[in-house]
Short mmCIF file of C-alpha atoms in Angstrom, two decimals:
data_model
loop_
_atom_site.label_atom_id
_atom_site.label_comp_id
_atom_site.label_asym_id
_atom_site.label_seq_id
_atom_site.Cartn_x
_atom_site.Cartn_y
_atom_site.Cartn_z
CA MET A 1 6.33 -20.78 28.13
CA THR A 2 7.89 -18.18 27.33
CA LYS A 3 9.07 -17.49 30.89
CA GLU A 4 9.35 -20.70 32.09
CA ALA A 5 12.46 -20.83 29.38
CA GLY A 6 13.67 -17.71 31.08
CA LYS A 7 12.80 -14.99 28.54
CA ARG A 8 10.54 -12.18 28.74
CA PRO A 9 7.16 -12.02 26.53
CA GLY A 10 6.91 -9.33 23.99
CA ILE A 11 4.08 -8.65 22.27
CA TRP A 12 2.91 -5.76 19.14
CA GLY A 13 0.82 -3.41 20.68
CA ASP A 14 -1.63 -3.23 17.33
CA MET A 15 -2.44 -7.08 18.74
CA PHE A 16 -5.38 -4.98 21.81
CA TYR A 17 -6.54 -2.09 19.53
CA TYR A 18 -9.78 -4.16 18.87
CA TYR A 19 -9.42 -5.33 22.02
CA PRO A 20 -8.41 -2.89 24.17
CA GLU A 21 -11.03 -5.00 27.34
CA GLU A 22 -8.15 -7.75 26.99
CA VAL A 23 -5.00 -5.61 28.83
CA PRO A 24 -6.50 -5.65 32.36
CA ARG A 25 -5.70 -9.67 31.60
CA LEU A 26 -2.04 -10.03 30.20
CA ASP A 27 0.82 -10.80 32.67
CA LYS A 28 2.71 -8.05 34.41
CA ASP A 29 6.04 -8.98 33.40
CA VAL A 30 4.88 -9.38 29.18
CA LEU A 31 6.34 -5.82 27.47
CA ILE A 32 4.64 -3.86 24.80
CA PHE A 33 6.18 -2.82 21.67
CA ASP A 34 3.51 -0.41 21.04
CA TRP A 35 4.26 0.58 17.14
CA TYR A 36 3.26 3.32 14.69
CA TYR A 37 4.82 4.35 10.99
CA TYR A 38 3.16 7.54 10.48
CA THR A 39 3.42 11.07 11.55
CA PHE A 40 1.00 11.68 14.32
CA GLU A 41 0.30 14.91 12.36
CA THR A 42 -0.96 13.87 8.80
CA ALA A 43 -2.52 10.39 10.50
CA PRO A 44 -4.88 8.86 12.40
CA ARG A 45 -3.33 7.76 15.85
CA VAL A 46 -4.02 4.05 15.51
CA GLU A 47 -3.82 2.93 11.77
CA LEU A 48 -6.68 0.00 11.56
CA TYR A 49 -9.27 1.36 14.48
CA ASP A 50 -11.12 2.79 12.17
CA HIS A 51 -9.06 6.20 12.26
CA GLU A 52 -10.83 6.66 15.68
CA PRO A 53 -7.86 7.60 18.38
CA MET A 54 -6.84 5.57 21.37
CA ASP A 55 -4.37 6.89 24.20
CA THR A 56 -2.33 2.96 24.07
CA ALA A 57 0.72 4.30 26.73
CA LYS A 58 -2.00 5.29 28.93
CA MET A 59 -4.40 1.84 28.52
CA TYR A 60 -0.73 0.08 29.07
CA ARG A 61 -0.17 2.14 31.97
CA ALA A 62 -2.99 2.44 33.80
CA ASN A 63 -2.92 -1.83 33.98
CA GLY A 64 0.87 -2.04 35.12
CA ILE A 65 2.10 -2.94 32.08
CA GLU A 66 5.49 -1.76 30.08
CA SER A 67 5.34 -0.68 27.12
CA TRP A 68 8.04 0.96 25.16
CA GLY A 69 7.03 3.67 21.75
CA CYS A 70 7.92 1.82 17.84
CA PRO A 71 8.80 4.62 16.02
CA ALA A 72 10.39 3.21 12.22
CA SER A 73 13.43 4.04 9.92
CA PHE A 74 11.75 1.97 7.30
CA TYR A 75 9.45 0.46 5.94
CA THR A 76 7.64 -0.49 2.82
CA THR A 77 4.62 0.54 2.67
CA MET A 78 4.35 2.61 -0.24
CA MET A 79 7.74 3.41 -2.03
CA PRO A 80 11.11 1.32 -2.13
CA TRP A 81 13.71 4.00 -0.69
CA CYS A 82 13.59 5.40 2.67
CA LEU A 83 11.55 8.57 3.91
CA PRO A 84 13.82 10.38 5.88
CA ASP A 85 11.20 13.31 6.72
CA GLU A 86 8.60 10.75 7.64
CA SER A 87 10.41 8.72 9.09
CA VAL A 88 12.27 10.84 11.43
CA THR A 89 9.02 13.14 12.66
CA ASN A 90 7.50 9.88 12.94
CA ALA A 91 9.62 9.62 15.72
CA ARG A 92 9.48 13.04 17.52
CA ASP A 93 6.44 12.17 16.95
CA TRP A 94 6.28 9.25 19.02
CA THR A 95 8.80 10.53 21.26
CA ARG A 96 7.19 13.46 22.62
CA TYR A 97 3.77 10.69 23.43
CA CYS A 98 5.51 8.69 25.26
CA LEU A 99 7.38 11.37 26.98
CA GLU A 100 3.68 12.55 27.85
CA ASN A 101 2.06 10.13 28.51
CA GLY A 102 4.62 7.94 30.53
CA SER A 103 5.69 5.05 28.14
CA ASP A 104 8.78 3.26 29.50
CA GLY A 105 11.49 3.73 26.65
CA ILE A 106 11.69 3.96 22.43
CA MET A 107 12.49 1.20 20.34
CA VAL A 108 12.88 2.28 16.46
CA THR A 109 11.88 -0.58 14.76
CA GLN A 110 13.03 -1.06 10.62
CA TRP A 111 11.66 -3.37 8.23
CA GLU A 112 13.97 -3.96 4.94
CA LEU A 113 12.84 -5.58 1.72
CA SER A 114 16.38 -6.88 1.96
CA PRO A 115 20.09 -6.90 2.34
CA ALA A 116 20.47 -4.36 -0.13
CA THR A 117 18.09 -2.25 1.43
CA ILE A 118 19.52 -1.99 5.35
CA ASP A 119 22.34 1.19 4.64
CA GLN A 120 19.46 3.29 3.40
CA CYS A 121 18.03 3.17 7.19
CA LEU A 122 21.75 3.96 8.90
CA PRO A 123 21.79 7.84 8.48
CA VAL A 124 18.16 8.26 8.90
CA GLU A 125 18.74 6.12 12.63
CA ALA A 126 21.54 8.59 13.14
CA ALA A 127 19.56 11.08 12.32
CA MET A 128 16.97 10.79 15.43
CA ALA A 129 19.86 9.55 17.61
CA GLY A 130 20.54 12.95 16.70
CA PHE A 131 17.36 13.98 19.65
CA LEU A 132 15.88 10.48 21.15
CA TRP A 133 19.34 10.44 22.98
CA GLY A 134 20.17 14.50 23.23
CA ASP A 135 18.36 17.31 24.51
CA ASP A 136 16.38 18.71 21.41
CA LEU A 137 13.00 17.77 20.22
CA ASN A 138 13.53 20.86 17.91
CA THR A 139 16.45 20.22 15.67
CA PRO A 140 15.74 20.35 11.91
CA THR A 141 15.52 17.04 9.68
CA SER A 142 18.08 18.22 7.81
CA ASP A 143 20.18 19.12 10.03
CA LEU A 144 19.87 16.12 12.24
CA LEU A 145 20.13 14.02 8.74
CA ARG A 146 23.14 16.03 7.37
CA ASP A 147 24.59 15.15 11.00
CA ALA A 148 24.12 11.28 10.52
CA CYS A 149 25.61 11.60 7.36
CA ALA A 150 28.85 13.42 8.23
CA PHE A 151 29.25 10.73 10.98
CA LEU A 152 28.72 8.44 9.37
CA TYR A 153 30.48 8.73 5.76
CA ASP A 154 32.38 12.07 6.49
CA LYS A 155 30.20 13.12 3.29
CA PRO A 156 27.04 15.58 4.74
CA GLU A 157 26.13 16.42 1.16
CA LEU A 158 24.87 13.30 1.06
CA ALA A 159 21.44 14.33 3.26
CA PRO A 160 20.01 16.43 0.49
CA LEU A 161 20.11 14.07 -2.11
CA LEU A 162 18.00 11.68 0.43
CA GLU A 163 15.37 14.59 1.53
CA GLU A 164 15.20 15.12 -2.35
CA MET A 165 14.52 11.08 -3.40
CA GLY A 166 12.29 10.92 -0.21
CA ARG A 167 10.02 13.51 -1.94
CA MET A 168 9.93 10.89 -5.52
CA ARG A 169 6.59 9.46 -3.75
CA PHE A 170 4.75 7.69 -5.89
CA HIS A 171 2.05 6.25 -4.33
CA GLY A 172 2.04 2.47 -5.70
CA HIS A 173 0.83 3.38 -8.47
CA GLY A 174 3.86 2.54 -10.90
CA THR A 175 4.67 -1.20 -9.39
CA ARG A 176 4.30 -2.28 -13.03
CA ARG A 177 7.18 -0.79 -14.00
CA TRP A 178 9.10 -0.94 -10.49
CA TYR A 179 9.04 -4.85 -11.98
CA ASN A 180 10.43 -3.96 -15.36
CA ALA A 181 12.68 -0.63 -14.68
CA GLN A 182 16.17 -1.72 -14.88
CA THR A 183 16.66 1.21 -13.87
CA LEU A 184 15.51 4.60 -11.65
CA PRO A 185 14.65 6.92 -14.87
CA GLN A 186 12.80 3.57 -15.85
CA MET A 187 10.85 3.09 -12.94
CA ILE A 188 8.96 6.62 -13.64
CA THR A 189 8.66 6.02 -17.21
CA TYR A 190 8.19 2.37 -18.29
CA LEU A 191 4.75 1.83 -19.87
CA ASP A 192 3.72 5.30 -19.36
CA PRO A 193 1.74 7.11 -21.92
CA ALA A 194 2.81 9.78 -20.81
CA PRO A 195 6.04 9.77 -19.06
CA ASP A 196 6.98 12.65 -16.55
CA LEU A 197 10.40 12.64 -18.57
CA ALA A 198 12.01 15.42 -16.23
CA LEU A 199 11.41 13.67 -13.65
CA ALA A 200 12.72 11.11 -14.34
CA ALA A 201 16.02 13.19 -15.50
CA ARG A 202 15.69 14.36 -12.23
CA MET A 203 15.63 10.99 -10.80
CA GLU A 204 18.50 9.86 -12.90
CA GLU A 205 20.53 13.17 -11.73
CA VAL A 206 19.80 11.89 -7.66
CA GLY A 207 20.64 8.35 -8.33
CA ALA A 208 23.92 8.87 -9.91
CA GLU A 209 25.38 11.79 -7.22
CA ILE A 210 24.30 9.29 -4.35
CA ALA A 211 26.64 6.66 -6.12
CA ARG A 212 29.35 8.62 -7.15
CA ILE A 213 28.97 10.11 -3.71
CA ALA A 214 29.01 6.99 -1.90
CA ARG A 215 31.83 5.66 -4.04
CA ASP A 216 33.58 3.65 -1.76
CA ALA A 217 32.92 -0.13 -1.59
CA LYS A 218 31.58 -0.58 2.03
CA ARG A 219 28.81 1.92 0.73
CA ALA A 220 28.05 0.56 -2.70
CA GLU A 221 24.99 -1.16 -1.47
CA MET A 222 23.59 1.98 -0.87
CA ALA A 223 23.77 3.27 -4.61
CA LEU A 224 22.86 -0.38 -6.31
CA ALA A 225 19.47 -0.41 -3.51
CA PHE A 226 17.31 1.07 -4.98
CA VAL A 227 16.03 -0.43 -7.80
CA PRO A 228 16.42 -4.60 -6.45
CA ALA A 229 13.88 -3.01 -3.24
CA ALA A 230 11.35 -1.61 -5.74
CA ARG A 231 11.63 -5.19 -7.19
CA TRP A 232 11.03 -6.75 -4.35
CA LEU A 233 8.58 -4.94 -2.97
CA VAL A 234 6.65 -5.82 -6.19
CA TYR A 235 7.90 -8.86 -5.73
CA GLN A 236 5.19 -8.59 -2.70
CA TYR A 237 2.83 -7.20 -4.41
CA ARG A 238 2.62 -9.67 -7.10
CA LYS A 239 2.50 -12.13 -4.59
CA ARG A 240 -1.08 -9.88 -2.68
CA ALA A 241 -2.24 -9.31 -6.71
CA LEU A 242 -2.52 -13.66 -6.87
CA VAL A 243 -4.46 -14.18 -3.68
CA ASN A 244 -6.84 -11.30 -4.89
CA GLN A 245 -6.82 -13.14 -8.31
CA ALA A 246 -8.50 -16.31 -6.43
CA ALA A 247 -10.28 -14.87 -3.85
CA LEU A 248 -12.53 -12.42 -6.90
CA ALA A 249 -12.50 -15.83 -8.51
CA ALA A 250 -14.02 -17.71 -5.89
CA CYS A 251 -16.33 -15.28 -5.57
CA ALA A 252 -17.54 -15.32 -9.16
CA GLY A 253 -17.99 -19.14 -8.96
CA ARG A 254 -20.62 -18.92 -7.09
CA TYR A 255 -22.65 -17.24 -9.36
CA SER A 256 -20.90 -18.16 -12.91
CA GLU A 257 -22.25 -21.53 -14.65
CA ALA A 258 -18.70 -22.02 -15.23
CA GLY A 259 -17.61 -23.03 -11.56
CA ALA A 260 -14.90 -25.82 -12.87
CA ILE A 261 -13.35 -23.48 -15.05
CA MET A 262 -13.24 -20.38 -11.78
CA GLN A 263 -11.78 -23.07 -9.46
CA GLN A 264 -9.44 -23.68 -11.73
CA LEU A 265 -8.56 -20.26 -12.28
CA ARG A 266 -8.92 -19.88 -8.06
CA ASP A 267 -6.30 -22.97 -8.24
CA ALA A 268 -4.01 -21.53 -10.40
CA ALA A 269 -3.84 -18.39 -8.42
CA LEU A 270 -3.16 -19.81 -5.34
CA LYS A 271 -0.47 -22.45 -6.73
CA LEU A 272 1.54 -19.22 -8.30
CA ALA A 273 0.92 -16.93 -4.49
CA ASP A 274 2.87 -19.89 -3.09
CA GLN A 275 5.55 -19.84 -5.75
CA TYR A 276 6.31 -16.32 -5.49
CA GLN A 277 6.58 -16.36 -1.54
CA ALA A 278 8.67 -19.66 -1.20
CA GLU A 279 11.04 -18.07 -3.53
CA TRP A 280 10.85 -14.30 -1.32
CA ASN A 281 11.79 -17.15 1.82
CA ARG A 282 13.91 -18.89 0.06
CA ASN A 283 16.43 -15.76 -1.58
CA ARG A 284 15.15 -12.80 0.65
CA TYR A 285 19.05 -12.92 2.35
CA ALA A 286 20.82 -14.51 0.18
CA GLY A 287 21.59 -11.04 -1.17
CA ASP A 288 20.52 -12.14 -5.08
CA THR A 289 18.00 -9.34 -5.16
CA ALA A 290 18.87 -8.49 -9.22
CA ALA A 291 17.95 -11.64 -10.67
CA LEU A 292 15.03 -13.22 -7.93
CA PRO A 293 12.41 -11.03 -9.62
CA THR A 294 12.94 -12.82 -13.52
CA ARG A 295 13.04 -16.18 -12.02
CA LEU A 296 8.39 -16.34 -11.77
CA HIS A 297 8.32 -13.14 -14.23
CA HIS A 298 7.66 -15.14 -17.72
CA GLU A 299 5.60 -17.88 -15.77
CA ALA A 300 3.43 -14.68 -14.57
CA ALA A 301 2.84 -14.18 -18.37
CA LEU A 302 1.86 -16.96 -18.27
CA PHE A 303 -0.49 -16.48 -15.97
CA ASP A 304 -2.48 -13.90 -17.29
CA GLU A 305 -2.92 -14.88 -20.96
CA GLU A 306 -4.19 -18.56 -19.61
CA MET A 307 -6.57 -15.62 -16.83
CA ALA A 308 -7.96 -14.21 -20.07
CA ALA A 309 -8.65 -17.12 -21.62
CA LEU A 310 -10.37 -18.25 -18.65
CA ALA A 311 -12.63 -15.64 -18.56
CA GLN A 312 -13.54 -15.86 -22.48
CA ALA A 313 -14.67 -19.27 -21.49
CA ALA A 314 -15.95 -18.37 -18.13
CA ALA A 315 -18.37 -14.79 -19.34
CA GLY A 316 -18.03 -15.21 -23.31
CA ASP A 317 -16.53 -13.14 -25.77
CA ALA A 318 -18.02 -9.69 -24.46
CA TYR A 319 -16.06 -9.81 -21.60
CA ALA A 320 -12.48 -11.69 -22.34
CA GLY A 321 -9.71 -10.17 -21.21
CA HIS A 322 -11.63 -8.08 -18.32
CA LEU A 323 -11.37 -11.14 -16.11
CA THR A 324 -7.82 -9.40 -14.23
CA THR A 325 -9.96 -5.31 -14.87
CA PRO A 326 -12.51 -4.96 -12.27
CA ILE A 327 -15.61 -2.92 -13.38
CA LEU A 328 -15.17 -1.18 -10.36
CA VAL A 329 -12.77 0.05 -8.42
CA VAL A 330 -13.09 2.29 -5.33
CA ARG A 331 -10.15 3.12 -4.27
CA VAL A 332 -9.70 5.98 -1.36
CA VAL A 333 -6.41 7.30 0.02
CA ASP A 334 -5.70 9.01 3.34
CA LYS A 335 -3.56 11.48 3.95
CA PHE A 336 -0.30 9.26 5.02
CA GLY A 337 -1.35 7.13 1.30
CA THR A 338 -3.33 3.78 3.15
CA MET A 339 -6.19 2.76 1.50
CA ALA A 340 -9.54 2.79 2.93
CA ARG A 341 -11.93 0.42 2.95
CA ILE A 342 -14.68 1.56 1.42
CA ASP A 343 -18.97 -0.35 3.18
CA ALA A 344 -20.30 0.85 0.45
CA ALA A 345 -24.94 0.95 -0.93
CA VAL A 346 -25.11 1.32 -4.21
CA SER A 347 -28.12 2.14 -5.65
CA ALA A 348 -27.26 3.42 -9.15
CA ASP A 349 -27.99 1.84 -12.63
CA GLY A 350 -26.67 -1.41 -13.50
CA GLU A 351 -26.62 -0.81 -17.41
CA THR A 352 -23.89 2.18 -16.11
CA PHE A 353 -21.23 -0.25 -14.85
CA THR A 354 -21.77 -2.70 -17.13
CA ASP A 355 -21.70 -0.82 -21.01
CA LEU A 356 -18.06 0.82 -19.90
CA GLY A 357 -16.44 -2.50 -19.84
CA VAL A 358 -13.36 -0.87 -18.46
CA ALA A 359 -11.35 -0.35 -14.54
CA TRP A 360 -12.44 2.99 -13.03
CA VAL A 361 -10.46 4.14 -10.79
CA LEU A 362 -11.91 6.74 -7.71
CA GLN A 363 -9.22 7.97 -6.23
CA PHE A 364 -9.74 10.74 -3.06
CA ASP A 365 -6.07 11.67 -1.80
CA SER A 366 -6.87 14.32 1.24
CA ARG A 367 -2.99 15.35 1.30
CA ALA A 368 -4.12 17.53 -2.05
CA ALA A 369 -7.65 18.03 -0.82
CA GLY A 370 -5.89 20.00 1.99
CA LYS A 371 -7.52 18.64 5.60
CA TYR A 372 -10.26 16.99 4.94
CA GLU A 373 -12.41 19.57 2.62
CA ALA A 374 -13.78 18.38 -0.43
CA GLN A 375 -12.25 18.80 -3.44
CA GLU A 376 -12.85 17.17 -7.66
CA ILE A 377 -9.91 15.74 -7.91
CA PRO A 378 -8.76 14.34 -11.86
CA TYR A 379 -6.79 10.65 -11.97
CA THR A 380 -5.84 9.78 -15.58
CA PHE A 381 -5.01 5.96 -16.02
CA PRO A 382 -5.44 3.15 -19.39
CA VAL A 383 -7.48 0.72 -19.22
CA SER A 384 -6.09 -1.54 -22.55
CA ASN A 385 -5.28 1.38 -25.26
CA LEU A 386 -7.85 3.38 -23.38
CA ASP A 387 -6.83 7.39 -21.77
CA ALA A 388 -10.03 7.92 -20.04
CA ALA A 389 -10.48 10.19 -16.87
CA ARG A 390 -12.07 10.28 -14.22
CA TYR A 391 -13.33 12.06 -11.41
CA VAL A 392 -15.03 11.77 -8.26
CA LYS A 393 -16.31 13.90 -6.30
CA ILE A 394 -16.21 13.62 -2.00
CA THR A 395 -16.43 15.35 1.14
CA ALA A 396 -15.05 14.72 4.03
CA SER A 397 -16.54 15.26 7.72
CA GLY A 398 -14.17 14.23 9.55
CA PRO A 399 -11.09 10.97 9.60
CA GLY A 400 -13.11 8.25 7.95
CA HIS A 401 -15.51 9.58 6.73
CA TYR A 402 -16.46 10.27 3.18
CA ALA A 403 -19.48 10.68 1.65
CA ILE A 404 -18.68 10.02 -2.47
CA GLN A 405 -21.01 12.17 -4.08
CA SER A 406 -20.65 11.39 -7.56
CA ILE A 407 -18.67 9.87 -10.05
CA THR A 408 -18.55 11.43 -13.51
CA LEU A 409 -16.84 9.56 -16.04
CA HIS A 410 -15.73 10.34 -19.22
CA GLN A 411 -14.92 8.31 -22.26
CA GLY A 412 -13.89 9.49 -25.47
CA THR A 413 -17.50 12.14 -26.24
CA THR A 414 -19.14 10.00 -23.53
CA THR A 415 -20.23 11.99 -20.02
CA ARG A 416 -21.77 10.01 -16.94
CA THR A 417 -22.33 10.52 -13.95
CA VAL A 418 -23.51 8.36 -10.94
CA ASN A 419 -24.93 9.03 -7.77
CA ALA A 420 -26.15 8.16 -4.39
CA VAL A 421 -22.49 6.26 -3.50
CA SER A 422 -22.39 6.55 -0.07
CA ALA A 423 -19.80 5.53 2.07
CA ARG A 424 -17.81 5.16 5.54
CA GLY A 425 -14.03 4.66 5.04
CA MET A 426 -12.87 2.15 7.49
CA VAL A 427 -9.10 1.72 6.45
CA GLU A 428 -8.01 -1.85 7.22
CA ASP A 429 -4.35 -2.33 5.77
CA ALA A 430 -2.52 -0.32 3.37
CA GLY A 431 -3.55 -1.70 -0.41
CA ALA A 432 -7.50 -2.48 1.31
CA LEU A 433 -9.45 -2.29 -2.07
CA LEU A 434 -13.27 -2.78 -2.51
CA THR A 435 -13.37 -4.46 -6.27
CA GLY A 436 -16.52 -5.41 -8.03
CA GLY A 437 -17.37 -6.98 -11.42
CA LEU A 438 -15.62 -9.87 -11.68
CA ALA A 439 -18.93 -11.86 -9.47
CA ILE A 440 -20.33 -9.99 -12.68
CA LEU A 441 -18.67 -11.31 -15.25
CA GLY A 442 -18.66 -14.98 -13.71
CA HIS A 443 -22.44 -14.70 -14.50
CA PRO A 444 -23.70 -15.54 -17.92
CA ASP A 445 -26.52 -12.40 -17.68
CA PRO A 446 -24.52 -10.49 -16.19
CA LYS A 447 -27.06 -7.42 -16.22
CA ALA A 448 -29.16 -9.35 -14.77
CA LEU A 449 -27.69 -10.41 -11.64
CA PHE A 450 -26.73 -6.99 -10.96
CA HIS A 451 -30.28 -5.15 -11.54
CA GLU A 452 -31.26 -9.00 -8.83
CA LEU A 453 -28.51 -8.01 -6.83
CA LEU A 454 -29.34 -4.59 -5.80
CA ALA A 455 -32.98 -4.88 -5.90
CA ALA A 456 -32.32 -8.33 -3.32
CA GLY A 457 -30.60 -4.71 -1.12
CA ASP A 458 -26.79 -7.46 -0.87
CA SER A 459 -24.44 -5.65 -2.79
CA SER A 460 -21.94 -7.51 -0.58
CA GLN A 461 -22.31 -9.82 -2.76
CA VAL A 462 -21.23 -7.82 -6.12
CA PHE A 463 -18.88 -5.66 -4.50
CA THR A 464 -16.35 -8.24 -2.33
CA VAL A 465 -13.66 -5.86 0.39
CA VAL A 466 -10.58 -7.67 -0.58
CA HIS A 467 -6.51 -6.79 0.15
CA GLY A 468 -3.49 -6.10 -0.82
CA SER A 469 -2.19 -3.92 -4.22
CA VAL A 470 -4.09 -2.70 -6.84
CA THR A 471 -4.08 -5.46 -9.62
CA THR A 472 -4.66 -3.36 -12.52
CA GLU A 473 -1.59 -1.96 -11.93
CA MET A 474 -0.25 -5.37 -11.79
CA GLY A 475 -1.82 -6.60 -15.55
CA GLY A 476 -4.03 -8.84 -13.14
#
């Protein structure tokens, strides 16, 4: 149909990562846009393929299919502002790969959150042009970005500030702060029991300096983009969290005597998620980024209260309020910040999983641990009024292969250790989680159900893979 209309079909290259055997069947007029938005040195070649490398350019070339490598100037996996060093390094890596493997071209892609964020892309794209249209692939990113800011704005001093802001990364942990923040410092301090005031102050200084440098009206959008962009990012996180809640409610309903209540919860979550998506579609390009996130905020707060009430009705007073905070959240973060799915075989004492009654967040970040080295990593996460430190020791034999040796939980003066959790990590998408607890909470006898399923060797019904944000950060 596309060719009959006088057009040439284009396809995103990741569509064939799982099905390389289909490539020979492609029409030879198809143009493949082979995207990859992470630096090759710190990330696997193909995100959605269990961290296994795949030389896609060679695959397409061998089948006579034209392919273009597609890096990104801006993408919203983790941050609401540009990451100049990572983006330029990604494009540089892609260019080297394409030159070595016979790709037909390079196309830089851009995934903006709203019109306000588009200006953030310009200096990064101009920096990329410094080597994409030049002769030297080895020019330092700082020099490229400074030349870009001088060319675009006649203000080279903007470059180091954009680089510094790009280093202020929170990896999605602060989404509730972003949702409510009115200023850059509030994005760091909001609802934080131990806020990093020094970082907040520096964030304010950097933001103010960017605003000062970009004073003219034509560039004013850049100075104002960061907070609205963060709200847009959280807007999507919130919608995904609602979809997750609906999936978990459906799972709980299968084991609950309160199945009708769980269905009510599922329907309410999906309805609100649809409203979020409708508002996104209606206003994304209207420029109304400042007002938009507040329109559904009140509804979302009421929905959280409704969820707590449904939890109480479904699982009893002892578990009220915990329906939206899964008892167990296992979260593995690889070197480029993407969440990993864990196919886990759990053989642990069910008492440990049900007695604490709080969420556990276990995180492995191989950026902190070096290159796939074993390390204990502390992570503090506030649950209600309780701050509990959690530690997880993880070894990794190679990309995508993790072995969680032990989980140690500290709650007050009590310390417990859960052993024998083994897993093989597979990256699903940015935000994939393995969550458990809701199916247990919706059951009249959670402990009995837990032991029953473990005895049957079926943990999949308890630990359900869902995709989206860290729902405990979103209050849901």
